[in-house]
Amino acid sequence: MQAAVVVFPGSNRDRDAVRALTLVMGRAPHTVWHHATELPKADLIVLPGGFSHGDYLRCGAMAAHSPVMREVRAAAERGVPILGVCNGFQILVEAHLLPGALLRNAALKFSCKRVTLKVETSNSPFLRRYNAGEQIVIPSAHGEGNYFAAPDVVKQLEDDDRVAFRYAHSHNGSVKDIAGILSANRRVLGMMPHPEDAIEELTGGTDGKRLFESIVEAVAQ
Amino acid sequence: MTNVFSERAVDLDLAREHNLSVDEYERMLRIVGREPSLTELGIFSAMWSEHCSYKSSRVWLKKLPTTGPRVICGPGENAGVVDIGDGQAVIFKMESHNHPSFIEPYQGAATGVGGILRDVFTMGARPIANMNALRFGDPKHPKTRHLVNGVVAGIGGYGNSVGVPTVGGETEFHAGYNGNILVNAMTVGIANADKIFYSAAAGLGNPVVYVGSKTGRDGIRGAVMASAEFSGDSEAKRPTVQVGDPFTEKLLIEACLELMATDAIVSIQDMGAAGLTSSSVEMADKGGLGMELDLGRVPQRERGMTPYEIMLSESQERMLIILKPGREKLAEAIFHKWELDFAVIGKLTDTGRLVLRMNDKLYCDLPVRPLVDEAPKYERPWEKTPTPAPLDAAYDLPSAPLDVLQKLIATADLASKRWIWEQYDSLVRGDTVWGPGQADAAVVRVDETTSKAVAITTDCTPRYCVADPVQGGRQAVAEAWRNLSAVGALPLAVTDNMNFGNPEKPRIMGQFAGCIEGMAEACIALDFPVVSGNVSLYNETDGEPILPTPAIGGVGLLDDARRAVGLSLRDGLTLLLVGEPGTGHLGRTLYLREIHGKEMGPPPPVDLAAERRTGDFVRGQIQAGHIQASHDVGGGGLLVAIAEMAMASGIGATLALEEKAGLLFGEDQGRYILATNQPDVVTRAAEQAKVPVRRIGQSQGTALKLGAASVEVAALKQANEAWLPALMAGEI
């Protein structure tokens, strides 16, 4: 399996994503600079967390127009699994690969804590090793993770079983406590909390590891 | 005679406006040998400011021990460097941004973080953790909430964005800081021990390169501003505050580390206080060389900037680099990839002079060495702080101990600071083992290939320092050493941030001298050398000084982070009180201040021999795996320390303690609470090590029980957590 982590100027959890993938895949993923007009062959693309372009203008807005995003969009259309975490989720939303928007946290402050998430579905290559309904603890660190979408969009997401995770306790003001969502083909996952930082017992638990194991297993099949 | 252009005549009045004294003005004239130009005056005033020259503190700082078997580089470089084995080094420093943070809290604090990060990655280190030590005025003071809000947002806004976890710190409140808050920021980085970068220029003719952000008119003369008292006009000083851009800093970190992986760099220094002036002068001076710069080539954000403005701007996110000849193209490509400015602005010469030109006009031609070596050095008069009178009464418990406890843990200095640290990303990089509120020191793994970790703490108890600077200085160092030992780490070295009032007042200089004396004693006794630091003086407003605050940043080493212990209690453990039992010392305690409304008496004395014996024992027991939770007995005393362990997990304890104020709330030093499932083993080992140990209870249930009384841990936690959010909501 090959994976690629896209690095934008201002990405800062690219290293965390590389580490998680290396640990689970047994080999390091490619890292791809945002100017790239071609992607290496990859079975998984990760858009990491951080503050691409300093979050200036709007979180993820400029990164969504990076040259590399044309390739990411084409890959998504081919069905290549794509994971966007935190700023990566914001970029996916700005690129219209996922619906909705991420607003400032309801408390108007950056918030870093380990949050309990409820896994809403296991029907995705990213989620097959979880059980729908189980609760996991994942670090969360963002100032603009307040998920918003129009009521009909939220209803569609729910009707299609495309809500991947919800916060078990109200966290940042997200509509219906949504923490992560899937694309219609279930192969694009955007989420605010950081599974890549929940990989090792020593540094905060392993509840995020199964997400990466799931995708490795799915690609292998 | 060199024809140096000046925009205006430089006389004594103008020199005084630049904060130079009559003596300093005359000394400058002797060095220059003619009337200096405006640009030259600006350079002198910056280099000779308290902030850059340490003119009041240098004679005292020499008394601190700065060497040790693991010390690779002590004070004098951008940061201290200490060997941590396996070819790796830890690089760290703490620095103040007090004056700017009071004037403009968000930018002041943000640029404080940015500046200290640059000091560390300048030396070749990847920053792995940030810490901070904050002091604000009375919670009820009308400016306090605004300042807390701005400082915390600024620290978070910068640190979160650059992707360096902020893993801990301390925040206290006291009316003594009403007019001058303290913002001390610390960065810890890791480098290869054989790839450390220094600042001494070398190589005649080598190019001098400017990288990073463009230079603007922000922060001009910031170092001079920070070297004077406030007098109620601080608003007018806003233009001297720098403006930070963490996005550029993040790019600068990556670009510098990428360039450092090549062999292109001779030396490198960040442009911090006094910007291009101090970086160029210090690099040339350390290398014994001269430097010629064409200021027209400096990337500029605004039109029409004068040489004076360019040299004194404190625009952020800029570095000065001496490259090896012929490496310009390689370096330029790296900085352009990261979308940063890159300009060759001059070269090294053998004249020993700083020569500055712009548009073919000569603006400065000064000898470099006297700017540094002949900077004034003052042995300012000082008065010993009078010995405080003993307490005048017994100050017994006014009500049941658990009621006093519940009240005490909801006061300013003991209340949970969760509201603050949840605004900091403490988890980015994925190496945080113990973050804020989890252990006596933060524990951060060096990288994922190892279980080696560094432990980090910041400590100081100003209410002790103001009463007895010598004991207070000792205690600040001892507490840092104790906090590292309490997680099981071997204390390595210290960075200090000396925050004091106006050094021209003998009373303030006496506080400084006393604190240094106590710190030096403790550093020697505990093998805990000072490897870097910063001095911030003139923290006074309208003649009112801050409490003397020698903040200590301590760094320790854990060979195996899996052995580190936090403070969270588990069920079924025996609680041991370890260390000299003390006398039940109530002078200067939080109990005395918060419950009896008195700030008086002597602070608790520190017995350095007992400190060492006890700490070495505790560390040994933790590393042997005998201890499941550990906490030093600090501010608030024994009962507060136990409550903090209980609140961390929700597990309670049944305690066997006499209901005396001194035992329960005294702040006798050098003590730890260890929670263990092997009490007999630990007790026997303590006896052998000649360390006093006493069984004080058993962890169980969900309540703290003392005698017939009990309180639910959840209720304590509620009170402890509620104070700061209530303050910030304007409810206090």
mmCIF file with all atom_site columns, N, CA, C and O in Angstrom, chain A residues 9 11-13 15-16 19 33 35 51 53-54 56 109-114 139 141 200 203, chain B residues 149 160-161 163 245 247 250 337-339 419 422-431 445 448:
data_model
loop_
_atom_site.group_PDB
_atom_site.id
_atom_site.type_symbol
_atom_site.label_atom_id
_atom_site.label_alt_id
_atom_site.label_comp_id
_atom_site.label_asym_id
_atom_site.label_entity_id
_atom_site.label_seq_id
_atom_site.pdbx_PDB_ins_code
_atom_site.Cartn_x
_atom_site.Cartn_y
_atom_site.Cartn_z
_atom_site.occupancy
_atom_site.B_iso_or_equiv
_atom_site.pdbx_formal_charge
_atom_site.auth_seq_id
_atom_site.auth_comp_id
_atom_site.auth_asym_id
_atom_site.auth_atom_id
_atom_site.pdbx_PDB_model_num
ATOM 1   N N  . PRO A 1 9   ? 1.736   25.104 3.009  1.00 0.00 ? 9   PRO A N  1
ATOM 2   C CA . PRO A 1 9   ? 2.471   26.003 3.898  1.00 0.00 ? 9   PRO A CA 1
ATOM 3   C C  . PRO A 1 9   ? 1.599   26.301 5.126  1.00 0.00 ? 9   PRO A C  1
ATOM 4   O O  . PRO A 1 9   ? 0.469   26.756 4.966  1.00 0.00 ? 9   PRO A O  1
ATOM 5   N N  . SER A 1 11  ? 0.805   23.760 7.300  1.00 0.00 ? 11  SER A N  1
ATOM 6   C CA . SER A 1 11  ? 0.396   22.460 7.865  1.00 0.00 ? 11  SER A CA 1
ATOM 7   C C  . SER A 1 11  ? 1.267   22.206 9.088  1.00 0.00 ? 11  SER A C  1
ATOM 8   O O  . SER A 1 11  ? 2.454   22.523 9.080  1.00 0.00 ? 11  SER A O  1
ATOM 9   N N  . ASN A 1 12  ? 0.695   21.651 10.160 1.00 0.00 ? 12  ASN A N  1
ATOM 10  C CA . ASN A 1 12  ? 1.571   21.337 11.290 1.00 0.00 ? 12  ASN A CA 1
ATOM 11  C C  . ASN A 1 12  ? 1.323   19.968 11.913 1.00 0.00 ? 12  ASN A C  1
ATOM 12  O O  . ASN A 1 12  ? 2.039   19.571 12.830 1.00 0.00 ? 12  ASN A O  1
ATOM 13  N N  . ARG A 1 13  ? 0.304   19.250 11.433 1.00 0.00 ? 13  ARG A N  1
ATOM 14  C CA . ARG A 1 13  ? 0.173   17.873 11.900 1.00 0.00 ? 13  ARG A CA 1
ATOM 15  C C  . ARG A 1 13  ? 0.497   16.883 10.777 1.00 0.00 ? 13  ARG A C  1
ATOM 16  O O  . ARG A 1 13  ? 0.123   15.717 10.827 1.00 0.00 ? 13  ARG A O  1
ATOM 17  N N  . ARG A 1 15  ? 3.468   15.834 10.175 1.00 0.00 ? 15  ARG A N  1
ATOM 18  C CA . ARG A 1 15  ? 4.397   14.886 10.777 1.00 0.00 ? 15  ARG A CA 1
ATOM 19  C C  . ARG A 1 15  ? 3.637   13.820 11.587 1.00 0.00 ? 15  ARG A C  1
ATOM 20  O O  . ARG A 1 15  ? 3.976   12.635 11.558 1.00 0.00 ? 15  ARG A O  1
ATOM 21  N N  . ASP A 1 16  ? 2.599   14.252 12.293 1.00 0.00 ? 16  ASP A N  1
ATOM 22  C CA . ASP A 1 16  ? 1.803   13.314 13.090 1.00 0.00 ? 16  ASP A CA 1
ATOM 23  C C  . ASP A 1 16  ? 1.122   12.299 12.182 1.00 0.00 ? 16  ASP A C  1
ATOM 24  O O  . ASP A 1 16  ? 1.054   11.106 12.495 1.00 0.00 ? 16  ASP A O  1
ATOM 25  N N  . ARG A 1 19  ? 3.683   9.849  10.830 1.00 0.00 ? 19  ARG A N  1
ATOM 26  C CA . ARG A 1 19  ? 4.055   8.877  11.860 1.00 0.00 ? 19  ARG A CA 1
ATOM 27  C C  . ARG A 1 19  ? 2.989   7.798  12.032 1.00 0.00 ? 19  ARG A C  1
ATOM 28  O O  . ARG A 1 19  ? 3.291   6.617  12.114 1.00 0.00 ? 19  ARG A O  1
ATOM 29  N N  . TRP A 1 33  ? 4.251   18.343 -1.664 1.00 0.00 ? 33  TRP A N  1
ATOM 30  C CA . TRP A 1 33  ? 4.158   19.798 -1.467 1.00 0.00 ? 33  TRP A CA 1
ATOM 31  C C  . TRP A 1 33  ? 2.972   20.343 -2.251 1.00 0.00 ? 33  TRP A C  1
ATOM 32  O O  . TRP A 1 33  ? 2.655   19.848 -3.333 1.00 0.00 ? 33  TRP A O  1
ATOM 33  N N  . HIS A 1 35  ? 2.395   22.665 -4.177 1.00 0.00 ? 35  HIS A N  1
ATOM 34  C CA . HIS A 1 35  ? 2.562   23.133 -5.557 1.00 0.00 ? 35  HIS A CA 1
ATOM 35  C C  . HIS A 1 35  ? 2.512   21.990 -6.575 1.00 0.00 ? 35  HIS A C  1
ATOM 36  O O  . HIS A 1 35  ? 2.460   22.252 -7.773 1.00 0.00 ? 35  HIS A O  1
ATOM 37  N N  . PHE A 1 51  ? -2.542  25.051 10.044 1.00 0.00 ? 51  PHE A N  1
ATOM 38  C CA . PHE A 1 51  ? -3.069  26.371 9.725  1.00 0.00 ? 51  PHE A CA 1
ATOM 39  C C  . PHE A 1 51  ? -2.579  26.737 8.330  1.00 0.00 ? 51  PHE A C  1
ATOM 40  O O  . PHE A 1 51  ? -1.721  27.594 8.169  1.00 0.00 ? 51  PHE A O  1
ATOM 41  N N  . HIS A 1 53  ? -1.752  28.360 5.056  1.00 0.00 ? 53  HIS A N  1
ATOM 42  C CA . HIS A 1 53  ? -1.763  29.794 4.720  1.00 0.00 ? 53  HIS A CA 1
ATOM 43  C C  . HIS A 1 53  ? -2.177  30.640 5.921  1.00 0.00 ? 53  HIS A C  1
ATOM 44  O O  . HIS A 1 53  ? -2.791  31.699 5.787  1.00 0.00 ? 53  HIS A O  1
ATOM 45  N N  . GLY A 1 54  ? -1.832  30.161 7.118  1.00 0.00 ? 54  GLY A N  1
ATOM 46  C CA . GLY A 1 54  ? -2.078  30.942 8.321  1.00 0.00 ? 54  GLY A CA 1
ATOM 47  C C  . GLY A 1 54  ? -3.552  31.096 8.682  1.00 0.00 ? 54  GLY A C  1
ATOM 48  O O  . GLY A 1 54  ? -3.889  31.905 9.546  1.00 0.00 ? 54  GLY A O  1
ATOM 49  N N  . TYR A 1 56  ? -5.459  32.575 7.052  1.00 0.00 ? 56  TYR A N  1
ATOM 50  C CA . TYR A 1 56  ? -5.845  33.901 6.592  1.00 0.00 ? 56  TYR A CA 1
ATOM 51  C C  . TYR A 1 56  ? -6.926  33.736 5.528  1.00 0.00 ? 56  TYR A C  1
ATOM 52  O O  . TYR A 1 56  ? -7.042  32.700 4.890  1.00 0.00 ? 56  TYR A O  1
ATOM 53  N N  . LYS A 1 109 ? -13.366 30.370 21.187 1.00 0.00 ? 109 LYS A N  1
ATOM 54  C CA . LYS A 1 109 ? -11.999 30.143 21.651 1.00 0.00 ? 109 LYS A CA 1
ATOM 55  C C  . LYS A 1 109 ? -11.461 28.850 21.058 1.00 0.00 ? 109 LYS A C  1
ATOM 56  O O  . LYS A 1 109 ? -12.218 27.918 20.808 1.00 0.00 ? 109 LYS A O  1
ATOM 57  N N  . PHE A 1 110 ? -10.142 28.837 20.884 1.00 0.00 ? 110 PHE A N  1
ATOM 58  C CA . PHE A 1 110 ? -9.464  27.587 20.550 1.00 0.00 ? 110 PHE A CA 1
ATOM 59  C C  . PHE A 1 110 ? -9.693  26.622 21.706 1.00 0.00 ? 110 PHE A C  1
ATOM 60  O O  . PHE A 1 110 ? -9.689  27.013 22.868 1.00 0.00 ? 110 PHE A O  1
ATOM 61  N N  . SER A 1 111 ? -9.870  25.352 21.413 1.00 0.00 ? 111 SER A N  1
ATOM 62  C CA . SER A 1 111 ? -10.087 24.381 22.482 1.00 0.00 ? 111 SER A CA 1
ATOM 63  C C  . SER A 1 111 ? -9.285  23.130 22.207 1.00 0.00 ? 111 SER A C  1
ATOM 64  O O  . SER A 1 111 ? -9.372  22.550 21.135 1.00 0.00 ? 111 SER A O  1
ATOM 65  N N  . CYS A 1 112 ? -8.455  22.743 23.173 1.00 0.00 ? 112 CYS A N  1
ATOM 66  C CA . CYS A 1 112 ? -7.675  21.509 23.064 1.00 0.00 ? 112 CYS A CA 1
ATOM 67  C C  . CYS A 1 112 ? -8.012  20.596 24.222 1.00 0.00 ? 112 CYS A C  1
ATOM 68  O O  . CYS A 1 112 ? -7.820  20.965 25.375 1.00 0.00 ? 112 CYS A O  1
ATOM 69  N N  . LYS A 1 113 ? -8.554  19.440 23.931 1.00 0.00 ? 113 LYS A N  1
ATOM 70  C CA . LYS A 1 113 ? -8.819  18.443 24.964 1.00 0.00 ? 113 LYS A CA 1
ATOM 71  C C  . LYS A 1 113 ? -9.060  17.093 24.296 1.00 0.00 ? 113 LYS A C  1
ATOM 72  O O  . LYS A 1 113 ? -9.296  17.027 23.089 1.00 0.00 ? 113 LYS A O  1
ATOM 73  N N  . ARG A 1 114 ? -8.984  16.049 25.096 1.00 0.00 ? 114 ARG A N  1
ATOM 74  C CA . ARG A 1 114 ? -9.357  14.731 24.565 1.00 0.00 ? 114 ARG A CA 1
ATOM 75  C C  . ARG A 1 114 ? -10.870 14.625 24.651 1.00 0.00 ? 114 ARG A C  1
ATOM 76  O O  . ARG A 1 114 ? -11.441 14.857 25.712 1.00 0.00 ? 114 ARG A O  1
ATOM 77  N N  . PRO A 1 139 ? -7.936  12.998 20.673 1.00 0.00 ? 139 PRO A N  1
ATOM 78  C CA . PRO A 1 139 ? -7.597  14.405 20.931 1.00 0.00 ? 139 PRO A CA 1
ATOM 79  C C  . PRO A 1 139 ? -8.254  15.334 19.930 1.00 0.00 ? 139 PRO A C  1
ATOM 80  O O  . PRO A 1 139 ? -8.398  14.993 18.757 1.00 0.00 ? 139 PRO A O  1
ATOM 81  N N  . ALA A 1 141 ? -8.224  19.599 18.811 1.00 0.00 ? 141 ALA A N  1
ATOM 82  C CA . ALA A 1 141 ? -7.518  20.870 18.997 1.00 0.00 ? 141 ALA A CA 1
ATOM 83  C C  . ALA A 1 141 ? -7.834  21.782 17.827 1.00 0.00 ? 141 ALA A C  1
ATOM 84  O O  . ALA A 1 141 ? -7.272  21.640 16.751 1.00 0.00 ? 141 ALA A O  1
ATOM 85  N N  . GLU A 1 200 ? -0.625  5.648  20.147 1.00 0.00 ? 200 GLU A N  1
ATOM 86  C CA . GLU A 1 200 ? 0.266   4.945  21.083 1.00 0.00 ? 200 GLU A CA 1
ATOM 87  C C  . GLU A 1 200 ? -0.226  5.120  22.518 1.00 0.00 ? 200 GLU A C  1
ATOM 88  O O  . GLU A 1 200 ? -0.662  6.202  22.899 1.00 0.00 ? 200 GLU A O  1
ATOM 89  N N  . THR A 1 203 ? 1.320   8.070  24.637 1.00 0.00 ? 203 THR A N  1
ATOM 90  C CA . THR A 1 203 ? 1.005   9.466  24.341 1.00 0.00 ? 203 THR A CA 1
ATOM 91  C C  . THR A 1 203 ? -0.487  9.663  24.096 1.00 0.00 ? 203 THR A C  1
ATOM 92  O O  . THR A 1 203 ? -0.879  10.370 23.171 1.00 0.00 ? 203 THR A O  1
ATOM 93  N N  . ASN B 2 149 ? -7.232  37.701 29.068 1.00 0.00 ? 149 ASN B N  1
ATOM 94  C CA . ASN B 2 149 ? -7.843  37.289 27.811 1.00 0.00 ? 149 ASN B CA 1
ATOM 95  C C  . ASN B 2 149 ? -6.875  37.470 26.641 1.00 0.00 ? 149 ASN B C  1
ATOM 96  O O  . ASN B 2 149 ? -6.667  36.556 25.836 1.00 0.00 ? 149 ASN B O  1
ATOM 97  N N  . ASN B 2 160 ? -0.134  27.683 18.791 1.00 0.00 ? 160 ASN B N  1
ATOM 98  C CA . ASN B 2 160 ? -0.964  26.679 18.129 1.00 0.00 ? 160 ASN B CA 1
ATOM 99  C C  . ASN B 2 160 ? -0.669  26.640 16.637 1.00 0.00 ? 160 ASN B C  1
ATOM 100 O O  . ASN B 2 160 ? -0.603  25.583 16.019 1.00 0.00 ? 160 ASN B O  1
ATOM 101 N N  . SER B 2 161 ? -0.486  27.822 16.081 1.00 0.00 ? 161 SER B N  1
ATOM 102 C CA . SER B 2 161 ? -0.320  27.917 14.639 1.00 0.00 ? 161 SER B CA 1
ATOM 103 C C  . SER B 2 161 ? 1.030   27.360 14.187 1.00 0.00 ? 161 SER B C  1
ATOM 104 O O  . SER B 2 161 ? 1.111   26.706 13.151 1.00 0.00 ? 161 SER B O  1
ATOM 105 N N  . GLY B 2 163 ? 2.578   25.013 15.513 1.00 0.00 ? 163 GLY B N  1
ATOM 106 C CA . GLY B 2 163 ? 2.611   23.560 15.680 1.00 0.00 ? 163 GLY B CA 1
ATOM 107 C C  . GLY B 2 163 ? 3.597   23.086 16.730 1.00 0.00 ? 163 GLY B C  1
ATOM 108 O O  . GLY B 2 163 ? 4.145   21.990 16.621 1.00 0.00 ? 163 GLY B O  1
ATOM 109 N N  . ASP B 2 245 ? 3.487   37.221 13.189 1.00 0.00 ? 245 ASP B N  1
ATOM 110 C CA . ASP B 2 245 ? 2.829   36.443 12.148 1.00 0.00 ? 245 ASP B CA 1
ATOM 111 C C  . ASP B 2 245 ? 3.292   34.992 12.262 1.00 0.00 ? 245 ASP B C  1
ATOM 112 O O  . ASP B 2 245 ? 4.328   34.615 11.723 1.00 0.00 ? 245 ASP B O  1
ATOM 113 N N  . PHE B 2 247 ? 2.310   32.332 10.967 1.00 0.00 ? 247 PHE B N  1
ATOM 114 C CA . PHE B 2 247 ? 2.391   31.595 9.702  1.00 0.00 ? 247 PHE B CA 1
ATOM 115 C C  . PHE B 2 247 ? 3.793   31.742 9.112  1.00 0.00 ? 247 PHE B C  1
ATOM 116 O O  . PHE B 2 247 ? 4.428   30.755 8.721  1.00 0.00 ? 247 PHE B O  1
ATOM 117 N N  . LYS B 2 250 ? 6.283   29.730 11.117 1.00 0.00 ? 250 LYS B N  1
ATOM 118 C CA . LYS B 2 250 ? 6.251   28.297 10.803 1.00 0.00 ? 250 LYS B CA 1
ATOM 119 C C  . LYS B 2 250 ? 7.077   28.022 9.541  1.00 0.00 ? 250 LYS B C  1
ATOM 120 O O  . LYS B 2 250 ? 7.861   27.074 9.484  1.00 0.00 ? 250 LYS B O  1
ATOM 121 N N  . LYS B 2 337 ? 11.299  28.543 -1.864 1.00 0.00 ? 337 LYS B N  1
ATOM 122 C CA . LYS B 2 337 ? 10.323  27.449 -1.789 1.00 0.00 ? 337 LYS B CA 1
ATOM 123 C C  . LYS B 2 337 ? 9.330   27.727 -0.654 1.00 0.00 ? 337 LYS B C  1
ATOM 124 O O  . LYS B 2 337 ? 8.134   27.507 -0.789 1.00 0.00 ? 337 LYS B O  1
ATOM 125 N N  . TRP B 2 338 ? 9.849   28.216 0.472  1.00 0.00 ? 338 TRP B N  1
ATOM 126 C CA . TRP B 2 338 ? 8.976   28.491 1.619  1.00 0.00 ? 338 TRP B CA 1
ATOM 127 C C  . TRP B 2 338 ? 8.369   29.889 1.551  1.00 0.00 ? 338 TRP B C  1
ATOM 128 O O  . TRP B 2 338 ? 7.793   30.368 2.528  1.00 0.00 ? 338 TRP B O  1
ATOM 129 N N  . GLU B 2 339 ? 8.509   30.528 0.400  1.00 0.00 ? 339 GLU B N  1
ATOM 130 C CA . GLU B 2 339 ? 7.866   31.820 0.133  1.00 0.00 ? 339 GLU B CA 1
ATOM 131 C C  . GLU B 2 339 ? 8.299   32.893 1.126  1.00 0.00 ? 339 GLU B C  1
ATOM 132 O O  . GLU B 2 339 ? 7.503   33.668 1.635  1.00 0.00 ? 339 GLU B O  1
ATOM 133 N N  . TRP B 2 419 ? -9.152  26.847 32.107 1.00 0.00 ? 419 TRP B N  1
ATOM 134 C CA . TRP B 2 419 ? -9.672  27.837 31.146 1.00 0.00 ? 419 TRP B CA 1
ATOM 135 C C  . TRP B 2 419 ? -8.532  28.364 30.271 1.00 0.00 ? 419 TRP B C  1
ATOM 136 O O  . TRP B 2 419 ? -8.714  28.649 29.094 1.00 0.00 ? 419 TRP B O  1
ATOM 137 N N  . GLU B 2 422 ? -6.612  24.985 28.125 1.00 0.00 ? 422 GLU B N  1
ATOM 138 C CA . GLU B 2 422 ? -7.381  24.365 27.039 1.00 0.00 ? 422 GLU B CA 1
ATOM 139 C C  . GLU B 2 422 ? -7.375  25.239 25.783 1.00 0.00 ? 422 GLU B C  1
ATOM 140 O O  . GLU B 2 422 ? -7.767  24.774 24.714 1.00 0.00 ? 422 GLU B O  1
ATOM 141 N N  . GLN B 2 423 ? -6.924  26.476 25.914 1.00 0.00 ? 423 GLN B N  1
ATOM 142 C CA . GLN B 2 423 ? -6.788  27.316 24.707 1.00 0.00 ? 423 GLN B CA 1
ATOM 143 C C  . GLN B 2 423 ? -5.437  27.116 24.020 1.00 0.00 ? 423 GLN B C  1
ATOM 144 O O  . GLN B 2 423 ? -5.156  27.748 23.006 1.00 0.00 ? 423 GLN B O  1
ATOM 145 N N  . TYR B 2 424 ? -4.596  26.283 24.623 1.00 0.00 ? 424 TYR B N  1
ATOM 146 C CA . TYR B 2 424 ? -3.304  25.968 24.008 1.00 0.00 ? 424 TYR B CA 1
ATOM 147 C C  . TYR B 2 424 ? -3.338  24.548 23.453 1.00 0.00 ? 424 TYR B C  1
ATOM 148 O O  . TYR B 2 424 ? -3.792  23.621 24.137 1.00 0.00 ? 424 TYR B O  1
ATOM 149 N N  . ASP B 2 425 ? -2.814  24.369 22.247 1.00 0.00 ? 425 ASP B N  1
ATOM 150 C CA . ASP B 2 425 ? -2.690  23.020 21.704 1.00 0.00 ? 425 ASP B CA 1
ATOM 151 C C  . ASP B 2 425 ? -1.528  22.336 22.429 1.00 0.00 ? 425 ASP B C  1
ATOM 152 O O  . ASP B 2 425 ? -0.367  22.664 22.197 1.00 0.00 ? 425 ASP B O  1
ATOM 153 N N  . SER B 2 426 ? -1.853  21.420 23.322 1.00 0.00 ? 426 SER B N  1
ATOM 154 C CA . SER B 2 426 ? -0.804  20.749 24.109 1.00 0.00 ? 426 SER B CA 1
ATOM 155 C C  . SER B 2 426 ? -0.443  19.391 23.513 1.00 0.00 ? 426 SER B C  1
ATOM 156 O O  . SER B 2 426 ? 0.402   18.685 24.057 1.00 0.00 ? 426 SER B O  1
ATOM 157 N N  . LEU B 2 427 ? -1.096  19.022 22.399 1.00 0.00 ? 427 LEU B N  1
ATOM 158 C CA . LEU B 2 427 ? -0.964  17.649 21.905 1.00 0.00 ? 427 LEU B CA 1
ATOM 159 C C  . LEU B 2 427 ? -0.333  17.531 20.524 1.00 0.00 ? 427 LEU B C  1
ATOM 160 O O  . LEU B 2 427 ? 0.037   16.435 20.099 1.00 0.00 ? 427 LEU B O  1
ATOM 161 N N  . VAL B 2 428 ? -0.208  18.646 19.810 1.00 0.00 ? 428 VAL B N  1
ATOM 162 C CA . VAL B 2 428 ? 0.360   18.578 18.456 1.00 0.00 ? 428 VAL B CA 1
ATOM 163 C C  . VAL B 2 428 ? 1.773   17.996 18.534 1.00 0.00 ? 428 VAL B C  1
ATOM 164 O O  . VAL B 2 428 ? 2.466   18.185 19.527 1.00 0.00 ? 428 VAL B O  1
ATOM 165 N N  . ARG B 2 429 ? 2.181   17.285 17.505 1.00 0.00 ? 429 ARG B N  1
ATOM 166 C CA . ARG B 2 429 ? 3.417   16.512 17.417 1.00 0.00 ? 429 ARG B CA 1
ATOM 167 C C  . ARG B 2 429 ? 3.271   15.124 18.031 1.00 0.00 ? 429 ARG B C  1
ATOM 168 O O  . ARG B 2 429 ? 4.104   14.265 17.811 1.00 0.00 ? 429 ARG B O  1
ATOM 169 N N  . GLY B 2 430 ? 2.213   14.914 18.833 1.00 0.00 ? 430 GLY B N  1
ATOM 170 C CA . GLY B 2 430 ? 1.932   13.560 19.301 1.00 0.00 ? 430 GLY B CA 1
ATOM 171 C C  . GLY B 2 430 ? 2.981   12.969 20.232 1.00 0.00 ? 430 GLY B C  1
ATOM 172 O O  . GLY B 2 430 ? 3.088   11.746 20.357 1.00 0.00 ? 430 GLY B O  1
ATOM 173 N N  . ASP B 2 431 ? 3.754   13.802 20.900 1.00 0.00 ? 431 ASP B N  1
ATOM 174 C CA . ASP B 2 431 ? 4.769   13.289 21.814 1.00 0.00 ? 431 ASP B CA 1
ATOM 175 C C  . ASP B 2 431 ? 4.519   13.696 23.268 1.00 0.00 ? 431 ASP B C  1
ATOM 176 O O  . ASP B 2 431 ? 5.365   13.471 24.132 1.00 0.00 ? 431 ASP B O  1
ATOM 177 N N  . ARG B 2 445 ? 8.087   13.369 24.975 1.00 0.00 ? 445 ARG B N  1
ATOM 178 C CA . ARG B 2 445 ? 9.015   12.413 24.389 1.00 0.00 ? 445 ARG B CA 1
ATOM 179 C C  . ARG B 2 445 ? 9.887   13.102 23.340 1.00 0.00 ? 445 ARG B C  1
ATOM 180 O O  . ARG B 2 445 ? 9.427   13.998 22.634 1.00 0.00 ? 445 ARG B O  1
ATOM 181 N N  . GLU B 2 448 ? 9.566   9.606  18.240 1.00 0.00 ? 448 GLU B N  1
ATOM 182 C CA . GLU B 2 448 ? 8.835   8.338  18.334 1.00 0.00 ? 448 GLU B CA 1
ATOM 183 C C  . GLU B 2 448 ? 9.733   7.113  18.282 1.00 0.00 ? 448 GLU B C  1
ATOM 184 O O  . GLU B 2 448 ? 9.285   6.009  18.516 1.00 0.00 ? 448 GLU B O  1
#
